[in-house]
Amino acid sequence: MLDIAEELHRWCGEGRAFAVATVVAVEGSAPRQPGAALAVDAGGTAVGSVSGGCVEGAVYELCRAALESGESVRERFGYSDEDAFAVGLTCGGVLDVLVVPVRPDGPGREVLAEALAAATAGEPVALARVVDGPDGALGRALLVRPDGTYGGTLAGSVVASGPGSLDCVVAAEAAALLAAGRTATVTTGVNSAAGARCGDPVTVLVESCLPPPRMIVFGAVDFAAALVRAGKFLGHHVTVCDARPVFATTGRFPEADEVAVDWPHRYLDAQEAAGALDARTVLCVLTHDAKFDVPLLERALRLPVAYVGAMGSRRTHEARLGRLREAGVGERALNRLRSPIGLDLGARTPEETALSIAAEIVAVRHGGTGAPLTGARTPIHREPRRGLGSVA
C-alpha cells in the first residue's frame, strides 16, 4: 500500500472515504507480491494494482462493497481449471487480498494517515496490519518507527502495552523488517506476564517503506546521462560524480537528483563517513580512467553495497584487475566487481548500454540469471534477497 502513499495521502488530506485492497499472501506464480495495493474512493476513482489486470475488476467491486458495509474482508483468488474465464489468476498462482475501508471518522484512519504522510515525505516507516486473527481484528493497524516506537494498536480490547503485549511484540518484529527493508508476514500471539504465549494467533503484514535506494554514477560521460534515466526509472535516488567541473553540471544531467564535483574516491569516502551508503546502494563506475577507477574501486569493493560495476573492454578489465591486486585488493573482493559492466544484450548506443546495466542490477538484486525465460525452468518470481531492499 505504501507504493501508492502519495495519492492516498492526498485523499486523506481531502477527507475522502476510500478502501484499500492489499495483497497479503501469494502462492505459486503471481504477478504482484505482498504489499501491492489497489485503492478505490467513494467516487469510484481507482489507483494502484493488485494483479496486473487478472482480478482487478473483482477487487474493485470488493472495495466498493467494503466502503458500503464498513467491514474489512479477506478474499482469495486463484486459477479455476473448471472455468478458465472465472475470476482468477491465469498464471496459475493464488493470492489473498485484504480489503480495508478507510472512512473519515473510521477507526485506524489516524494511524494510516500518519504512515502515508511519513512514506510520502521519504521517512522510514513500517505499517503492520492484521491479516488473520480473532473476530473484529482484521485490518487493525500499527505504525512502527525505526527505533521501535509505535502508534495505534492491533489488540482491541486486549491489553496493548507492556513487554509481552501484542503491540510490543509486533513492533519489535516490524522494526527488524524495516531495518532490512523487507515486507513480510509475521504470526505471533499475546504473551502472558510469565512470557508464555497465549491467546489466539495473529498474523500481520508488515510493509516497510524506506527512502529510495541510491545509485551513484561515477563519470560524467555520455553513457551516464542514459544511465541516470534508467536509474530513475528503477526508483533510485541518482547522483552523478566527476572531478571535472566542465562536465559535471546539472545542465548535462537535468534528471539526476544530485551532481557532485569531486574526485570519485574522495566523494565515496565522504559518503561512507556520513552514513549515506547502505546494502541497497548501487555504484556504477563509468570513468574509464585508471587514475579515477583504481582508488575508487579499491574502496568500493570493500563496502557492503549491493552492486559495484565498472565500464571498459575486457583488456581494460584485465589491466584494472592487475592494478587493484597491486593496491592490495583480495580475490574475494575482486569477485564482486561486475566488469565489463552490464548484461550481454549486444548493446551499442548509450541507451542500450544503460538498459544492459539496469538489467544486471535487477538480476543481482533478485538473484536472477539474466538468461532468457523462454524454455527455462527457473522461477519467474523469486523471494526478495535479504539486505538488498524491498519497497513494497
Coordinates of C-alpha atoms in Angstrom, one line a residue, residues 111-347:
V111 CA -2.6 5.7 12.1
L112 CA -2.9 5.1 8.4
A113 CA -2.7 8.9 7.6
E114 CA 0.4 9.2 9.7
A115 CA 2.1 6.2 7.9
L116 CA 1.1 7.7 4.5
A117 CA 2.5 11.1 5.4
A118 CA 5.8 9.6 6.5
A119 CA 6.1 7.5 3.3
T120 CA 5.3 10.5 1.2
A121 CA 8.0 12.5 2.9
G122 CA 10.5 9.7 2.3
E123 CA 10.8 8.9 6.0
P124 CA 11.5 5.2 7.0
V125 CA 8.3 3.7 8.5
A126 CA 6.7 0.3 8.8
L127 CA 2.9 -0.3 8.8
A128 CA 1.7 -3.6 10.4
R129 CA -1.9 -4.7 9.8
V130 CA -3.8 -7.7 11.0
V131 CA -4.5 -10.0 8.1
D132 CA -5.6 -13.0 10.0
G133 CA -6.8 -13.3 13.6
P134 CA -9.7 -13.1 16.1
D135 CA -13.1 -11.7 15.0
G136 CA -13.0 -7.9 14.6
A137 CA -9.2 -7.7 14.4
L138 CA -8.9 -7.8 10.7
G139 CA -7.3 -4.6 9.3
R140 CA -6.2 -3.1 12.6
A141 CA -3.0 -1.1 12.1
L142 CA 0.2 -0.3 13.9
L143 CA 2.7 2.3 12.7
V144 CA 6.3 1.5 13.6
R145 CA 9.3 3.8 13.5
P146 CA 13.0 2.6 13.1
D147 CA 13.6 2.9 16.8
G148 CA 10.8 0.6 17.6
T149 CA 8.3 3.2 18.9
Y150 CA 4.8 2.8 17.6
G151 CA 1.4 4.3 17.4
G152 CA -2.1 2.7 17.1
T153 CA -3.0 -0.8 18.3
L154 CA -3.6 -4.2 17.0
A155 CA -5.0 -5.6 20.2
G156 CA -8.5 -4.1 20.5
S157 CA -9.8 -4.9 24.0
V158 CA -6.6 -6.9 24.9
V159 CA -4.1 -5.0 27.0
A160 CA -2.0 -3.2 24.4
S161 CA 1.1 -2.1 26.3
G162 CA 3.9 -3.7 28.1
P163 CA 6.8 -6.0 27.2
G164 CA 4.6 -9.1 26.5
S165 CA 1.8 -7.3 24.6
L166 CA 0.8 -8.0 21.1
D167 CA 1.7 -4.4 20.0
C168 CA 5.1 -4.6 21.6
V169 CA 5.9 -8.0 20.1
V170 CA 4.8 -6.9 16.6
A171 CA 6.6 -3.5 16.9
A172 CA 9.9 -5.3 17.6
E173 CA 9.4 -7.6 14.6
A174 CA 8.3 -4.7 12.3
A175 CA 11.4 -2.6 13.3
A176 CA 13.7 -5.5 12.4
L177 CA 11.9 -5.9 9.0
L178 CA 12.1 -2.2 8.4
A179 CA 15.9 -2.2 9.1
A180 CA 16.3 -4.9 6.4
G181 CA 13.9 -3.0 4.0
R182 CA 11.6 -6.1 3.8
T183 CA 7.9 -6.6 3.6
A184 CA 6.7 -9.8 5.1
T185 CA 4.0 -11.5 7.2
V186 CA 4.6 -12.3 10.9
T187 CA 2.5 -14.7 13.0
T188 CA 2.5 -14.2 16.8
G189 CA 0.3 -14.2 19.8
V190 CA -0.3 -12.3 23.0
N191 CA 2.2 -13.2 25.8
S192 CA 1.3 -13.6 29.4
A193 CA 3.1 -11.9 32.2
A194 CA 5.2 -15.0 32.6
G195 CA 6.3 -14.9 29.0
A196 CA 4.2 -17.9 27.8
R197 CA 2.4 -17.4 24.5
C198 CA -1.4 -17.4 25.0
G199 CA -4.5 -16.2 23.2
D200 CA -5.4 -16.7 19.5
P201 CA -2.6 -16.4 17.0
V202 CA -2.5 -13.2 15.0
T203 CA -0.9 -12.8 11.5
V204 CA 0.2 -9.3 10.5
L205 CA 1.5 -8.0 7.2
V206 CA 4.4 -5.6 7.8
E207 CA 5.0 -3.2 4.9
S208 CA 8.4 -1.4 5.0
C209 CA 9.0 1.9 3.4
L210 CA 12.5 3.3 3.1
P211 CA 13.9 6.2 1.2
P212 CA 14.8 5.3 -2.4
P213 CA 18.0 3.2 -2.8
R214 CA 21.0 5.2 -4.1
M215 CA 22.7 4.9 -7.4
I216 CA 26.0 6.8 -7.7
V217 CA 27.3 7.1 -11.3
F218 CA 31.0 8.0 -11.4
G219 CA 32.0 9.7 -14.7
A220 CA 30.1 12.5 -16.4
V221 CA 30.2 10.8 -19.8
D222 CA 27.6 10.4 -22.5
F223 CA 26.6 6.9 -21.2
A224 CA 26.0 8.4 -17.8
A225 CA 23.0 10.5 -18.9
A226 CA 21.2 7.4 -20.2
L227 CA 22.1 5.5 -17.0
V228 CA 20.7 8.3 -14.9
R229 CA 17.3 8.0 -16.7
A230 CA 17.4 4.2 -16.3
G231 CA 18.2 4.6 -12.6
K232 CA 15.4 7.0 -12.0
F233 CA 13.0 4.6 -13.8
L234 CA 14.1 1.8 -11.4
G235 CA 13.3 4.1 -8.5
H236 CA 16.8 5.1 -7.4
H237 CA 18.0 8.4 -6.0
V238 CA 20.7 9.1 -8.6
T239 CA 23.9 11.1 -8.1
V240 CA 26.5 11.8 -10.8
C241 CA 30.0 12.4 -9.6
D242 CA 33.0 13.6 -11.6
A243 CA 36.2 15.6 -10.8
R244 CA 35.9 17.8 -13.9
P245 CA 33.5 20.7 -13.3
V246 CA 33.1 21.4 -17.0
F247 CA 31.4 18.0 -17.5
A248 CA 29.7 17.6 -14.1
T249 CA 26.9 20.1 -14.5
T250 CA 23.1 20.0 -13.9
G251 CA 22.7 21.2 -17.4
R252 CA 24.2 18.0 -18.8
F253 CA 22.3 15.8 -16.2
P254 CA 19.0 17.5 -15.5
E255 CA 17.3 14.3 -14.4
A256 CA 19.9 13.5 -11.7
D257 CA 19.0 14.2 -8.1
E258 CA 22.5 15.4 -7.4
V259 CA 25.6 16.3 -9.4
A260 CA 28.8 16.3 -7.4
V261 CA 32.1 17.8 -8.5
D262 CA 34.8 15.9 -6.6
W263 CA 37.4 13.1 -7.1
P264 CA 35.3 9.9 -7.1
H265 CA 37.2 8.1 -4.3
R266 CA 37.1 11.2 -2.1
Y267 CA 33.4 11.6 -2.7
L268 CA 32.8 7.9 -1.8
D269 CA 34.9 8.3 1.4
A270 CA 32.8 11.3 2.4
Q271 CA 29.5 9.4 1.8
E272 CA 30.7 6.4 3.8
A273 CA 31.7 8.7 6.7
A274 CA 28.3 10.4 6.6
G275 CA 26.5 7.0 6.7
A276 CA 24.9 7.7 3.3
L277 CA 25.6 4.3 1.9
D278 CA 23.8 1.0 2.7
A279 CA 23.2 -2.5 1.5
R280 CA 20.9 -1.2 -1.3
T281 CA 23.4 1.2 -2.8
V282 CA 24.5 0.8 -6.4
L283 CA 27.8 2.1 -7.6
C284 CA 28.4 2.4 -11.4
V285 CA 31.9 3.4 -12.5
L286 CA 32.0 4.8 -16.0
T287 CA 35.1 7.0 -15.6
H288 CA 37.2 4.5 -17.8
D289 CA 40.4 6.1 -16.5
A290 CA 42.8 4.3 -14.2
K291 CA 43.7 7.4 -12.1
F292 CA 40.0 7.6 -11.1
D293 CA 39.0 3.9 -11.3
V294 CA 41.6 2.2 -9.2
P295 CA 41.4 4.3 -6.0
L296 CA 37.6 4.4 -6.3
L297 CA 37.2 0.6 -6.8
E298 CA 39.8 -0.1 -4.1
R299 CA 37.3 1.5 -1.7
A300 CA 34.1 0.5 -3.3
L301 CA 34.8 -3.3 -3.3
R302 CA 35.3 -3.2 0.5
L303 CA 32.0 -1.6 1.2
P304 CA 28.8 -3.7 1.9
V305 CA 26.9 -2.2 -1.0
A306 CA 24.5 -4.1 -3.4
Y307 CA 26.4 -3.7 -6.6
V308 CA 29.7 -2.4 -8.0
G309 CA 30.1 -2.3 -11.8
A310 CA 32.8 -0.8 -14.0
M311 CA 32.8 0.1 -17.7
G312 CA 35.6 -0.9 -20.0
S313 CA 36.8 -3.5 -22.6
R314 CA 38.0 -6.9 -21.5
R315 CA 41.6 -5.7 -22.0
T316 CA 40.8 -2.7 -19.8
H317 CA 39.2 -5.0 -17.2
E318 CA 42.3 -7.3 -17.0
A319 CA 44.6 -4.3 -16.7
R320 CA 42.4 -2.8 -14.0
L321 CA 42.4 -6.1 -12.0
G322 CA 46.2 -6.1 -12.1
R323 CA 46.3 -2.6 -10.6
L324 CA 43.8 -3.4 -8.0
R325 CA 45.7 -6.5 -6.9
E326 CA 48.8 -4.3 -6.6
A327 CA 46.8 -2.0 -4.4
G328 CA 46.1 -4.9 -2.1
V329 CA 42.5 -5.8 -3.1
G330 CA 41.9 -9.5 -2.5
E331 CA 40.4 -12.1 -4.8
R332 CA 37.2 -12.3 -2.8
A333 CA 36.6 -8.6 -3.2
L334 CA 37.5 -8.6 -6.9
N335 CA 34.9 -11.3 -7.5
R336 CA 32.3 -8.8 -6.5
L337 CA 33.2 -6.5 -9.4
R338 CA 30.8 -6.5 -12.3
S339 CA 33.1 -5.8 -15.2
P340 CA 32.7 -5.3 -18.1
I341 CA 29.5 -3.8 -16.7
G342 CA 26.1 -4.9 -17.8
L343 CA 24.5 -8.0 -19.4
D344 CA 25.3 -9.2 -22.9
L345 CA 22.5 -7.6 -24.9
G346 CA 24.6 -6.6 -27.8
A347 CA 24.2 -3.0 -26.7

